[in-house]
Amino acid sequence: MLSYIFRRVLYMIPTLFAVTLVSFGIILIYESVSGTYVDQFRLNPNVTQETRDQLEHQLGLDKPPYLRYLTWVQGIFISTDAVNTKTGEPWKVWSFGHFNLPLLNLAIPYPRWYPYFGESFQNRRPVTDLFLQYLPFTMLMTIPIFLFTWLVSIPIGIYSATHQYSLGDHTVTFLGFLGLSIPGFFLALIIVFLLAGPLNVGSVCWPMEGRKYCLGVTGIFSQAYMGSPWPWDWSWGKLVDYLWHLWPVVLVLGSGAMATLIRIMRGSMLDILGSNYIKTAKSKGLSDRVVVWKHAARNAINPIVSVFGQFLPFLIQGALVTAVVLNIPTVELFYYQSLLNVDEYVIVTILMFFAFVLLIGNLLADILLAMVDPRIRYE
Amino acid sequence: MSEDREERGQSTTIHAPTSPQVHNEFDAVPSKPLTQEPLSQGQLIWRNFKRHRLGMLGGIVIILLALSALFADFLGPYSYATRHNRLGYAPPTPIHFFRDGNLTWPFVFGIKHDKDPDTSADIFSEVQSQEYPIRLFVQGDSYSLLGIFSTNIHLFGTGEPEQSTGQLFLFGTDLWGRDLLSRTLIGGRVSLAIGPAVLIFSLFVGILLGGISGYYGRWVDMLIQRLIEVLQSFPALPLFLALAAVLPPSLPNSYRFWGIVLIFSLLGWTFQARVLRGQFLALREQEFTLAAKAMGSSDLRVIFRHLLPNAISFVIVSATLAIPSLIIAEATLSFLDLGIKEPMTSWGALLNGAQQWSVLMSRSWLMIPGIFIVVTVLAFNFLGDALRDAIDPYSSNRG
């Protein structure tokens, strides 16, 4: 098993490599059709030809594409000589950061190193820095949704299958179809409209620390709690605020995912419930609870585990439109904005990250499948 | 490995196209004379399909939507590009059926546009003194019906000129005062055509490469499978966005449409190829393939005369199941302003106008095109489910 995992991880390296090549190729076509980042300023009368040439030279856009690509790849592995293109000073890819332990009031230093994925044209900062700034929002958004949808869909799927053709089952099936059919962005629009319009949640306020905080609809935190979510300065107010902003996101992102998961769970549960060993178990006089949960559900879980791998990209796609509508600064939103700006290293890096998440998801799905189904062996 | 699982999954369902034939022949025999020809596979599928009420409903809804998109210029009271200068963001026009408590021919009042002096918000009101009856087959903006007949007859409308206050906006108007109903009907063309268009491309490539991959095996298979793996390790939407950004903004919309079709097909064929490959891997080991080969059939003949007819229905159904996600993908792309551009439109592009929630708050009618997306996708989901069940009797108890 371990050697299998090791082989799969090794296998990811050439795939990711191919992914970066393909993404870089797409960007090259993009640049040859619509112009590079610098070409955007061509229509701006305030930017002279000299400034543009200088900028082009600083950003390395005057170099041939293959050299740009190789420099970028080299930076990932040997990032010590990464240089700020604006000032010419080296980026601190090696430094000492520190953890703050809030209760003990301690700052623990730790060496910090990160791979250098080039520099963002738009922000003139290392892509890694920017990426790490957006990543927490993605995680704050997707991880709870991930847990929530899985914890909720499996029992609902089982209920739906054990109560086939009941009112509850019909409702679940219908809502499932509806959830599959509503595009994420449209659901986001509806929810924003309902919350801010008829329900008017903005009028719900509470006083704290001498100030008044009101509920908002968009974003993941209210303005008052904005700032980096990374430091561990969570307070009760912030948590409440976060949970409040989370539930529209859960509804938007979770509904499509839950619809799929419930469908699969219901289908496989129905298949299992019709099989002979369930009849045997029932005729032995086992209680319904034992039959459903120990005999049927234990076996019906396999198909749903194998979609685990497809679930992560699904979340990425959902998070993209949700982030745009609800205005949450996630990695996906960053990607969308960079795409419009032809910020090439950001695009390649984030596409690679997405592919990485997808591959990891597939691997995790296969490992989980082996864990829940002892019949599956990898060598 | 995941691939093995897939193949095992395929091989359990592989008998499906042939087995209902056997099964149903026995069913059909007593009620019909013995000389009756056995039903063809297509007839069997149709018979199974007719039993699926929701699937039939889905099919009818799709046909109606397709017809409405085809005759959009005629059904909509205005051209999709006609702007009404003073009537931007006008709400849906109320239709009146009663005058002084008596039922009359439906009419609308003139629309008056004012600005609130304090907030400069739009205020639309009805001018009770101006009455405009709704007329059928009125003359309006000229268009060419189905691209053949040049005409200016619209199914209904007030028949008033553009500057008149007597306008009929059943779904309201957008920022530029364009009728949302006419735009929604036109937008349906792109949204409905994208699925079938992508399927034609991706089926062609998918069948070719999937067939080669499954039939020849070995290094060809290996090469194609690695290519598929790389393509599938991109999450679809970010890749679509990147590719759609490549399309130059100045590209005319008819080319842009095909560009989007190509983008979707670039990923779409991989799924078709996977399905077909699984089918071919199992079919090529069967006796009839061996027999055909033993009789000296060429590879091409075996593929096209023996393997493909047995596998094609599965591939087509699995492709149909992909249509809803294609419609949603196009809508998402257009919603993010990377798909179809002005003045042409699609349902997703129409919702782009509602992206700013400050705009959306007081103009809820801008969300109407979204309902069309939901209904269409729902209809395709029902249809796809019914088709899948009709073709594969073993999946009949799935939700």
XYZ file of N, CA and C in Angstrom, chain A residues 9 19 21 56 58 72 93-94 103 118 131 164 176 185 192 213 232 256 258 274 332 335 337 341 344 377:
78
model
N 2.353 9.155 -6.011
C 2.855 10.515 -5.788
C 3.953 10.835 -6.800
N 0.971 19.576 -17.022
C -0.065 20.583 -16.787
C 0.516 21.993 -16.926
N 3.100 22.849 -18.615
C 3.425 23.062 -20.032
C 2.185 23.477 -20.808
N 8.682 45.975 -19.682
C 8.793 44.693 -20.367
C 10.110 44.008 -19.981
N 11.910 44.601 -17.233
C 11.870 44.239 -15.810
C 11.132 42.924 -15.598
N 11.059 30.071 -14.735
C 9.981 29.847 -13.779
C 10.131 28.485 -13.094
N 12.883 34.547 0.307
C 12.213 33.257 0.287
C 12.716 32.396 1.446
N 13.863 32.786 2.009
C 14.344 32.186 3.256
C 14.194 33.231 4.343
N -2.608 31.941 23.947
C -2.857 31.781 25.381
C -1.578 31.989 26.192
N 7.638 32.599 -9.377
C 7.625 33.811 -10.187
C 6.986 34.970 -9.439
N -0.563 34.060 -3.098
C -1.343 32.831 -3.044
C -1.687 32.497 -1.593
N -38.193 4.423 0.513
C -38.400 4.670 -0.909
C -39.862 4.972 -1.224
N -33.151 17.199 -5.013
C -31.881 16.784 -5.586
C -31.785 17.161 -7.050
N -23.944 30.130 -9.814
C -23.990 31.589 -9.747
C -25.418 32.104 -9.630
N -28.389 36.004 -2.410
C -28.018 37.392 -2.106
C -29.257 38.276 -2.176
N -21.946 46.252 15.199
C -21.649 45.410 14.045
C -22.936 44.895 13.444
N -4.010 33.786 14.626
C -5.017 33.061 15.411
C -5.717 34.014 16.348
N -25.495 21.812 -4.870
C -25.180 20.969 -6.023
C -24.455 19.712 -5.596
N -24.457 18.284 -2.641
C -25.318 17.390 -1.868
C -26.266 16.634 -2.777
N -31.714 -4.467 -2.003
C -32.395 -5.503 -2.755
C -31.643 -6.819 -2.799
N -9.649 31.257 -6.084
C -10.376 31.180 -7.345
C -10.654 32.572 -7.907
N -7.538 33.942 -9.266
C -7.286 33.338 -10.573
C -8.075 34.049 -11.662
N -9.299 37.079 -11.656
C -8.818 38.438 -11.892
C -7.488 38.426 -12.653
N -6.100 39.953 -16.390
C -4.936 40.832 -16.475
C -3.740 40.216 -17.199
N 0.726 36.111 -16.096
C 0.966 34.725 -16.522
C 1.440 33.777 -15.436
N -7.368 -4.247 -3.115
C -5.962 -4.264 -2.701
C -5.127 -3.593 -3.788
